[in-house]
């Protein structure tokens, strides 16, 4: 297999060889641009908004392709924190040209940001305050710890009405860093 054939396979473009570029979808053009960048086997690949304008299937394909790259460090500039949270090892937050934080993502330990809704807030707050990340009943923990906290609340006669999960921890963290809670 030639290096070009290998790259065509990586970007899943085998069935589009020989087709005219103008017939390519936006997602195909993105994959082709990445293929072009991979030709010289770079040690570092810098991508600016690689999923911009793509549909959910295209986003998934591009993100999988990026996460499957071997022997290449990929730097992604993106405003879509939810997309990169699952594939990055390190995330650098930049605001107005300044680095405001660097987060290392531990892929082995998956924590969730959840909020407990209960009938006795004050009592619940006293019980789980060491786990809360703010003045609410919001915690950022593993499923195991969340289950333990839920059991603790119930064992202390606190009715738990709802446990809701916040979907984007990085976005929340970014807004806290830049003091903009819009």
CSV table of C-alpha atoms in Angstrom, one decimal:
chain,number,residue,atom,x,y,z
A,1,UNK,CA,0.0,0.0,0.0
A,2,UNK,CA,1.4,3.4,-1.0
A,3,UNK,CA,1.5,6.4,1.4
A,4,UNK,CA,-1.2,8.1,-0.7
A,5,UNK,CA,-3.4,5.0,-0.6
A,6,UNK,CA,-2.9,4.9,3.2
A,7,UNK,CA,-3.9,8.5,3.6
A,8,UNK,CA,-7.0,8.0,1.4
A,9,UNK,CA,-8.0,5.1,3.6
A,10,UNK,CA,-7.4,7.1,6.8
A,11,UNK,CA,-9.8,9.9,5.6
A,12,UNK,CA,-12.3,7.4,4.1
A,13,UNK,CA,-12.2,8.8,0.6
A,14,UNK,CA,-11.6,5.6,-1.4
A,15,UNK,CA,-14.9,5.6,-3.1
A,16,UNK,CA,-14.5,9.2,-4.1
A,17,UNK,CA,-11.3,8.9,-6.0
A,18,UNK,CA,-11.7,10.1,-9.6
A,19,UNK,CA,-14.7,12.3,-8.8
A,20,UNK,CA,-14.6,16.0,-9.5
A,21,UNK,CA,-13.7,18.2,-6.5
A,22,UNK,CA,-16.7,20.5,-7.2
A,23,UNK,CA,-19.1,17.5,-6.5
A,24,UNK,CA,-17.6,17.0,-3.0
A,25,UNK,CA,-19.7,17.8,0.1
A,26,UNK,CA,-18.3,20.2,2.7
A,27,UNK,CA,-17.4,17.2,4.9
A,28,UNK,CA,-15.5,15.5,2.0
A,29,UNK,CA,-13.6,18.7,1.4
A,30,UNK,CA,-12.6,18.9,5.1
A,31,UNK,CA,-11.4,15.3,4.9
A,32,UNK,CA,-9.5,16.1,1.7
A,33,UNK,CA,-7.8,19.1,3.4
A,34,UNK,CA,-6.7,16.9,6.3
A,35,UNK,CA,-5.5,14.2,3.8
A,36,UNK,CA,-3.4,16.9,2.1
A,37,UNK,CA,-2.0,18.0,5.4
A,38,UNK,CA,-1.1,14.3,6.2
A,39,UNK,CA,0.9,13.7,3.0
A,40,UNK,CA,4.2,14.6,4.5
A,41,UNK,CA,3.5,12.7,7.8
A,42,UNK,CA,3.7,15.8,10.1
A,43,UNK,CA,4.6,15.4,13.7
A,44,UNK,CA,2.2,18.3,14.5
A,45,UNK,CA,-1.1,19.0,12.7
A,46,UNK,CA,-2.9,22.3,13.4
A,47,UNK,CA,-6.6,22.3,12.6
A,48,UNK,CA,-8.8,25.5,12.8
A,49,UNK,CA,-12.5,24.6,13.3
A,50,UNK,CA,-12.3,21.3,11.4
A,51,UNK,CA,-16.0,20.6,11.8
A,52,UNK,CA,-17.3,24.0,10.9
A,53,UNK,CA,-20.5,23.7,8.8
A,54,UNK,CA,-20.7,19.9,9.0
A,55,UNK,CA,-23.7,17.9,9.8
A,56,UNK,CA,-23.6,15.5,12.9
A,57,UNK,CA,-22.5,12.5,10.7
A,58,UNK,CA,-19.7,14.6,9.2
A,59,UNK,CA,-18.6,15.9,12.6
A,60,UNK,CA,-18.5,12.3,14.0
A,61,UNK,CA,-16.4,11.1,11.0
A,62,UNK,CA,-13.9,14.0,11.3
A,63,UNK,CA,-13.5,13.7,15.1
A,64,UNK,CA,-13.0,9.9,14.8
A,65,UNK,CA,-10.5,10.4,12.1
A,66,UNK,CA,-8.6,12.9,14.2
A,67,UNK,CA,-8.7,10.7,17.3
A,68,UNK,CA,-7.4,7.7,15.3
A,69,UNK,CA,-4.3,9.5,14.0
A,70,UNK,CA,-1.1,7.9,15.3
A,71,UNK,CA,2.3,9.5,15.7
A,72,UNK,CA,0.9,13.0,15.1
A,73,UNK,CA,0.1,15.6,17.7
A,74,UNK,CA,-3.1,17.4,16.7
A,75,UNK,CA,-3.8,21.0,17.9
A,76,UNK,CA,-7.4,22.0,17.3
A,77,UNK,CA,-8.7,25.5,17.5
A,78,UNK,CA,-12.4,25.3,18.1
A,79,UNK,CA,-15.3,27.1,19.8
A,80,UNK,CA,-17.2,23.8,20.0
A,81,UNK,CA,-16.0,22.6,23.3
A,82,UNK,CA,-18.4,19.7,23.5
A,83,UNK,CA,-16.9,18.2,20.3
A,84,UNK,CA,-13.3,18.3,21.5
A,85,UNK,CA,-13.9,17.3,25.1
A,86,UNK,CA,-14.1,13.6,24.1
A,87,UNK,CA,-10.9,13.4,22.0
A,88,UNK,CA,-8.4,15.8,23.6
A,89,UNK,CA,-5.9,14.9,26.3
A,90,UNK,CA,-5.1,18.5,27.1
A,91,UNK,CA,-7.2,21.6,26.6
A,92,UNK,CA,-5.9,25.2,26.6
A,93,UNK,CA,-8.4,27.9,27.3
A,94,UNK,CA,-7.6,31.2,25.6
A,95,UNK,CA,-9.5,34.4,26.2
A,96,UNK,CA,-8.5,37.7,24.4
A,97,UNK,CA,-5.3,36.2,23.3
A,98,UNK,CA,-4.3,35.1,26.8
A,99,UNK,CA,-4.1,31.6,28.2
A,100,UNK,CA,-6.5,31.5,31.1
A,101,UNK,CA,-6.3,27.8,32.0
A,102,UNK,CA,-4.9,24.4,30.9
A,103,UNK,CA,-6.8,21.3,31.7
A,104,UNK,CA,-5.6,17.7,31.4
A,105,UNK,CA,-8.4,15.3,30.6
A,106,UNK,CA,-8.2,11.9,32.3
A,107,UNK,CA,-9.8,9.5,29.8
A,108,UNK,CA,-9.8,6.7,32.4
A,109,UNK,CA,-12.0,8.5,34.9
A,110,UNK,CA,-15.2,9.8,33.5
A,111,UNK,CA,-16.8,12.4,35.7
A,112,UNK,CA,-20.2,14.0,35.2
A,113,UNK,CA,-21.5,17.4,36.2
A,114,UNK,CA,-24.8,16.7,37.9
A,115,UNK,CA,-27.4,18.7,40.0
A,116,UNK,CA,-29.5,17.2,42.7
A,117,UNK,CA,-33.0,18.5,43.2
A,118,UNK,CA,-34.4,17.7,46.7
A,119,UNK,CA,-37.1,18.6,49.1
A,120,UNK,CA,-34.8,19.8,51.9
A,121,UNK,CA,-32.0,21.9,50.3
A,122,UNK,CA,-30.4,23.0,53.6
A,123,UNK,CA,-30.1,19.6,55.1
A,124,UNK,CA,-28.8,18.1,51.8
A,125,UNK,CA,-26.3,20.9,51.4
A,126,UNK,CA,-24.9,20.1,54.9
A,127,UNK,CA,-24.6,16.4,54.0
A,128,UNK,CA,-22.8,16.7,50.6
A,129,UNK,CA,-21.2,20.2,50.8
A,130,UNK,CA,-17.7,18.7,50.5
A,131,UNK,CA,-18.6,17.4,47.0
A,132,UNK,CA,-20.4,20.6,45.8
A,133,UNK,CA,-18.6,22.7,43.2
A,134,UNK,CA,-20.7,25.8,44.0
A,135,UNK,CA,-23.4,27.0,46.4
A,136,UNK,CA,-26.0,24.8,44.8
A,137,UNK,CA,-26.3,21.0,45.0
A,138,UNK,CA,-24.0,20.6,41.9
A,139,UNK,CA,-21.2,18.1,41.9
A,140,UNK,CA,-18.6,16.9,39.4
A,141,UNK,CA,-17.9,13.3,40.2
A,142,UNK,CA,-17.9,9.7,38.9
A,143,UNK,CA,-21.1,7.6,38.7
A,144,UNK,CA,-19.9,5.7,41.8
A,145,UNK,CA,-19.6,8.8,43.9
A,146,UNK,CA,-22.9,10.2,42.6
A,147,UNK,CA,-24.7,7.0,43.5
A,148,UNK,CA,-23.1,7.1,47.0
A,149,UNK,CA,-24.3,10.7,47.5
A,150,UNK,CA,-27.8,9.9,46.3
A,151,UNK,CA,-27.9,7.0,48.8
A,152,UNK,CA,-26.6,9.3,51.6
A,153,UNK,CA,-29.4,11.8,50.9
A,154,UNK,CA,-32.1,9.1,50.8
A,155,UNK,CA,-30.8,7.5,54.0
A,156,UNK,CA,-31.1,10.9,55.7
A,157,UNK,CA,-34.8,11.2,54.7
A,158,UNK,CA,-34.2,13.7,52.0
A,159,UNK,CA,-36.4,13.1,48.9
A,160,UNK,CA,-34.4,13.3,45.7
A,161,UNK,CA,-36.8,14.5,43.0
A,162,UNK,CA,-34.3,14.7,40.1
A,163,UNK,CA,-30.7,14.2,39.3
A,164,UNK,CA,-29.9,16.1,36.1
A,165,UNK,CA,-26.7,16.1,34.1
A,166,UNK,CA,-25.1,19.2,32.6
A,167,UNK,CA,-23.9,18.3,29.2
A,168,UNK,CA,-20.9,20.6,28.7
A,169,UNK,CA,-18.4,20.9,31.5
A,170,UNK,CA,-15.7,22.6,29.5
A,171,UNK,CA,-18.1,25.4,28.4
A,172,UNK,CA,-19.2,26.0,31.9
A,173,UNK,CA,-15.6,26.1,33.1
A,174,UNK,CA,-14.6,28.5,30.4
A,175,UNK,CA,-17.4,31.0,31.3
A,176,UNK,CA,-16.4,30.7,35.0
A,177,UNK,CA,-12.7,31.5,34.0
A,178,UNK,CA,-13.7,34.6,32.0
A,179,UNK,CA,-16.3,35.7,34.6
A,180,UNK,CA,-19.1,35.7,32.0
A,181,UNK,CA,-22.0,33.5,33.1
A,182,UNK,CA,-24.3,34.3,30.2
